[in-house]
């Protein structure tokens, strides 16, 4: 379809992997975007048959990293563009992950510790890197967390008023819980990437 100057997003540069509101940044690289779209389709084909059974945080990150690698290969002659696209996708994935973490319950010191751990982990996560998730998650577990009296004592805390106190964090329990919850978050991100509209609001 020919491009029209008055189109907000020209179909000539459409790429389903890139969030629509970001496409205008890449309009001059229509051929590269077609290559990225093809790389995305190839990745979708290779991933759709893979099982979720036994997929931990490391496996899911590897699958997303493969997509990032494919983007780099698709734009082999335009490294700057490949890195820009990878950065945009990573940032959108990160924002979604942090939004999910924010929605998690924090009504106990254990849950607060998991939320703080995952927030630190995903805030610094580079989806293009090969990492050791368990080590990276373990490295950001807080030593202590702030706990208000209303979250630790229920109704009694509400009557007495919210008073913050510090509580020690069980490092091993927090690690295991954070790995499980982090895997759940990544599964949702991964499933959205597999969907027809990865950046929709549904």
Coordinates of C-alpha atoms in Angstrom, one line a residue:
X1 CA 0.0 0.0 0.0
X2 CA 1.5 3.4 -0.9
X3 CA 2.4 5.7 1.9
X4 CA 0.4 9.0 2.4
X5 CA 1.9 12.0 4.2
X6 CA -1.3 12.6 6.2
X7 CA -1.4 9.1 7.6
X8 CA -0.6 9.1 11.3
X9 CA 1.2 5.7 10.9
X10 CA 1.7 4.7 7.3
X11 CA 1.0 1.0 6.5
X12 CA 4.3 1.2 4.6
X13 CA 6.2 1.2 7.9
X14 CA 3.8 -0.8 10.0
X15 CA 5.5 -3.3 12.3
X16 CA 3.4 -5.2 14.9
X17 CA 6.3 -5.6 17.3
X18 CA 6.8 -1.9 17.8
X19 CA 4.2 0.0 19.9
X20 CA 2.1 2.0 17.4
X21 CA 2.8 5.3 19.3
X22 CA 6.5 4.7 18.7
X23 CA 6.4 3.9 15.0
X24 CA 6.8 7.5 13.8
X25 CA 10.3 7.4 15.1
X26 CA 11.2 4.8 12.5
X27 CA 9.4 5.9 9.4
X28 CA 12.6 6.4 7.3
X29 CA 13.6 2.8 7.7
X30 CA 10.7 1.0 6.1
X31 CA 12.8 -1.8 4.6
X32 CA 14.4 -2.5 8.0
X33 CA 11.0 -2.5 9.6
X34 CA 9.8 -5.1 7.1
X35 CA 12.8 -7.2 8.1
X36 CA 12.0 -6.8 11.8
X37 CA 8.4 -7.8 11.1
X38 CA 9.6 -10.9 9.3
X39 CA 11.9 -11.7 12.2
X40 CA 9.0 -11.3 14.6
X41 CA 6.9 -13.6 12.5
X42 CA 9.6 -16.2 12.4
X43 CA 10.0 -15.9 16.2
X44 CA 6.3 -16.4 16.7
X45 CA 6.3 -19.5 14.5
X46 CA 9.2 -21.0 16.5
X47 CA 7.6 -20.2 19.9
X48 CA 4.0 -21.0 19.5
X49 CA 4.5 -24.7 19.8
X50 CA 6.7 -24.5 22.9
X51 CA 5.2 -25.6 26.2
X52 CA 4.8 -23.6 29.4
X53 CA 5.3 -26.7 31.5
X54 CA 8.5 -26.3 33.5
X55 CA 9.2 -22.8 32.2
X56 CA 11.0 -20.9 34.9
X57 CA 12.1 -17.3 34.9
X58 CA 15.3 -18.2 33.0
X59 CA 13.6 -20.1 30.2
X60 CA 11.2 -17.2 29.6
X61 CA 13.9 -14.6 29.6
X62 CA 15.8 -16.7 27.1
X63 CA 12.8 -16.9 24.8
X64 CA 12.4 -13.1 24.9
X65 CA 16.2 -12.6 24.4
X66 CA 16.0 -14.8 21.2
X67 CA 13.5 -12.2 19.8
X68 CA 16.0 -9.4 20.6
X69 CA 18.8 -11.3 18.9
X70 CA 16.6 -11.8 15.9
X71 CA 16.0 -8.0 15.7
X72 CA 19.7 -7.5 15.7
X73 CA 20.1 -10.0 12.9
X74 CA 17.3 -8.4 10.9
X75 CA 19.0 -5.0 11.1
X76 CA 22.6 -6.3 10.7
X77 CA 23.5 -3.3 8.6
X78 CA 21.8 -0.8 10.9
X79 CA 23.0 -1.4 14.4
X80 CA 21.7 1.9 15.7
X81 CA 18.2 1.1 14.5
X82 CA 18.3 -2.4 16.0
X83 CA 19.4 -1.0 19.4
X84 CA 16.7 1.6 19.3
X85 CA 14.0 -0.9 18.6
X86 CA 15.4 -3.2 21.3
X87 CA 15.4 -0.4 23.8
X88 CA 11.8 0.6 23.0
X89 CA 10.5 -3.0 23.4
X90 CA 12.5 -3.5 26.5
X91 CA 11.2 -0.3 28.1
X92 CA 7.6 -1.2 27.3
X93 CA 8.1 -4.7 28.7
X94 CA 9.7 -3.2 31.8
X95 CA 6.8 -0.7 32.4
X96 CA 4.3 -3.5 32.1
X97 CA 6.2 -5.7 34.5
X98 CA 6.5 -2.9 37.1
X99 CA 2.8 -2.2 36.8
X100 CA 2.0 -5.9 37.5
X101 CA 4.4 -5.8 40.5
X102 CA 2.7 -2.6 41.8
X103 CA -0.6 -4.5 41.8
X104 CA 0.7 -7.3 43.9
X105 CA -0.5 -7.6 47.5
X106 CA 1.8 -6.2 50.1
X107 CA 0.0 -7.1 53.3
X108 CA 2.8 -8.9 55.0
X109 CA 6.6 -8.5 55.3
X110 CA 7.1 -11.5 53.0
X111 CA 5.0 -10.0 50.3
X112 CA 6.6 -6.6 50.7
X113 CA 10.0 -8.2 50.4
X114 CA 9.0 -9.9 47.2
X115 CA 7.6 -6.7 45.7
X116 CA 10.7 -4.8 46.5
X117 CA 12.9 -7.5 45.1
X118 CA 11.0 -7.8 41.9
X119 CA 10.8 -4.0 41.5
X120 CA 14.6 -3.8 41.8
X121 CA 15.1 -6.8 39.5
X122 CA 12.8 -5.6 36.7
X123 CA 13.9 -2.0 36.9
X124 CA 17.5 -3.0 36.0
X125 CA 16.6 -5.9 33.7
X126 CA 18.0 -5.9 30.2
X127 CA 16.0 -8.2 28.0
X128 CA 18.9 -8.4 25.5
X129 CA 21.4 -9.9 28.0
X130 CA 22.0 -13.5 28.9
X131 CA 21.8 -13.5 32.7
X132 CA 21.6 -15.8 35.7
X133 CA 18.2 -14.9 37.1
X134 CA 18.6 -16.6 40.4
X135 CA 21.8 -14.7 41.1
X136 CA 20.5 -11.4 39.9
X137 CA 17.3 -11.8 42.0
X138 CA 19.2 -12.9 45.0
X139 CA 21.4 -9.8 44.7
X140 CA 18.6 -7.3 45.1
X141 CA 16.7 -8.9 48.0
X142 CA 16.4 -6.3 50.7
X143 CA 17.9 -7.0 54.2
X144 CA 15.0 -5.4 55.9
X145 CA 11.6 -3.9 54.8
X146 CA 9.4 -1.3 56.3
X147 CA 6.2 -2.7 57.7
X148 CA 3.3 -0.5 58.9
X149 CA 1.3 -1.6 61.9
X150 CA -1.9 -1.9 60.0
X151 CA -0.4 -4.5 57.6
X152 CA 1.1 -6.5 60.5
X153 CA -1.7 -6.4 63.0
X154 CA -4.8 -6.1 60.9
X155 CA -7.7 -4.3 62.6
X156 CA -5.8 -3.6 65.7
X157 CA -3.2 -1.7 63.7
X158 CA -5.9 0.4 62.1
X159 CA -7.3 1.4 65.6
X160 CA -3.8 2.2 66.9
X161 CA -2.8 4.1 63.7
X162 CA -0.3 3.2 61.1
X163 CA 3.3 3.1 62.5
X164 CA 6.2 2.0 60.4
X165 CA 8.7 -0.5 61.7
X166 CA 11.5 -2.4 60.2
X167 CA 11.5 -6.2 59.8
X168 CA 14.2 -8.6 58.8
X169 CA 13.8 -10.5 55.5
X170 CA 14.1 -14.2 55.1
X171 CA 16.5 -14.3 52.2
X172 CA 15.9 -17.8 51.0
X173 CA 12.1 -17.7 51.2
X174 CA 12.0 -14.4 49.5
X175 CA 14.2 -15.7 46.7
X176 CA 12.0 -18.7 46.0
X177 CA 8.8 -16.6 46.2
X178 CA 10.3 -13.9 44.0
X179 CA 11.4 -16.4 41.4
X180 CA 7.9 -17.9 41.2
X181 CA 6.2 -14.5 41.0
X182 CA 8.7 -13.2 38.5
X183 CA 8.1 -16.2 36.4
X184 CA 4.3 -15.5 36.5
X185 CA 4.9 -11.9 35.4
X186 CA 7.2 -13.0 32.6
X187 CA 4.6 -15.5 31.4
X188 CA 2.1 -12.7 31.0
X189 CA 4.6 -10.6 29.1
X190 CA 5.6 -13.5 26.9
X191 CA 2.0 -14.4 26.2
X192 CA 1.3 -10.8 25.1
X193 CA 4.2 -11.0 22.7
X194 CA 2.6 -14.1 21.2
X195 CA -0.7 -12.3 20.8
X196 CA -2.0 -10.5 17.6
X197 CA -1.8 -7.2 19.5
X198 CA 1.1 -7.3 21.9
X199 CA 0.7 -3.7 23.1
X200 CA -3.1 -3.5 23.3
X201 CA -4.8 -2.5 26.5
X202 CA -7.0 -5.6 26.9

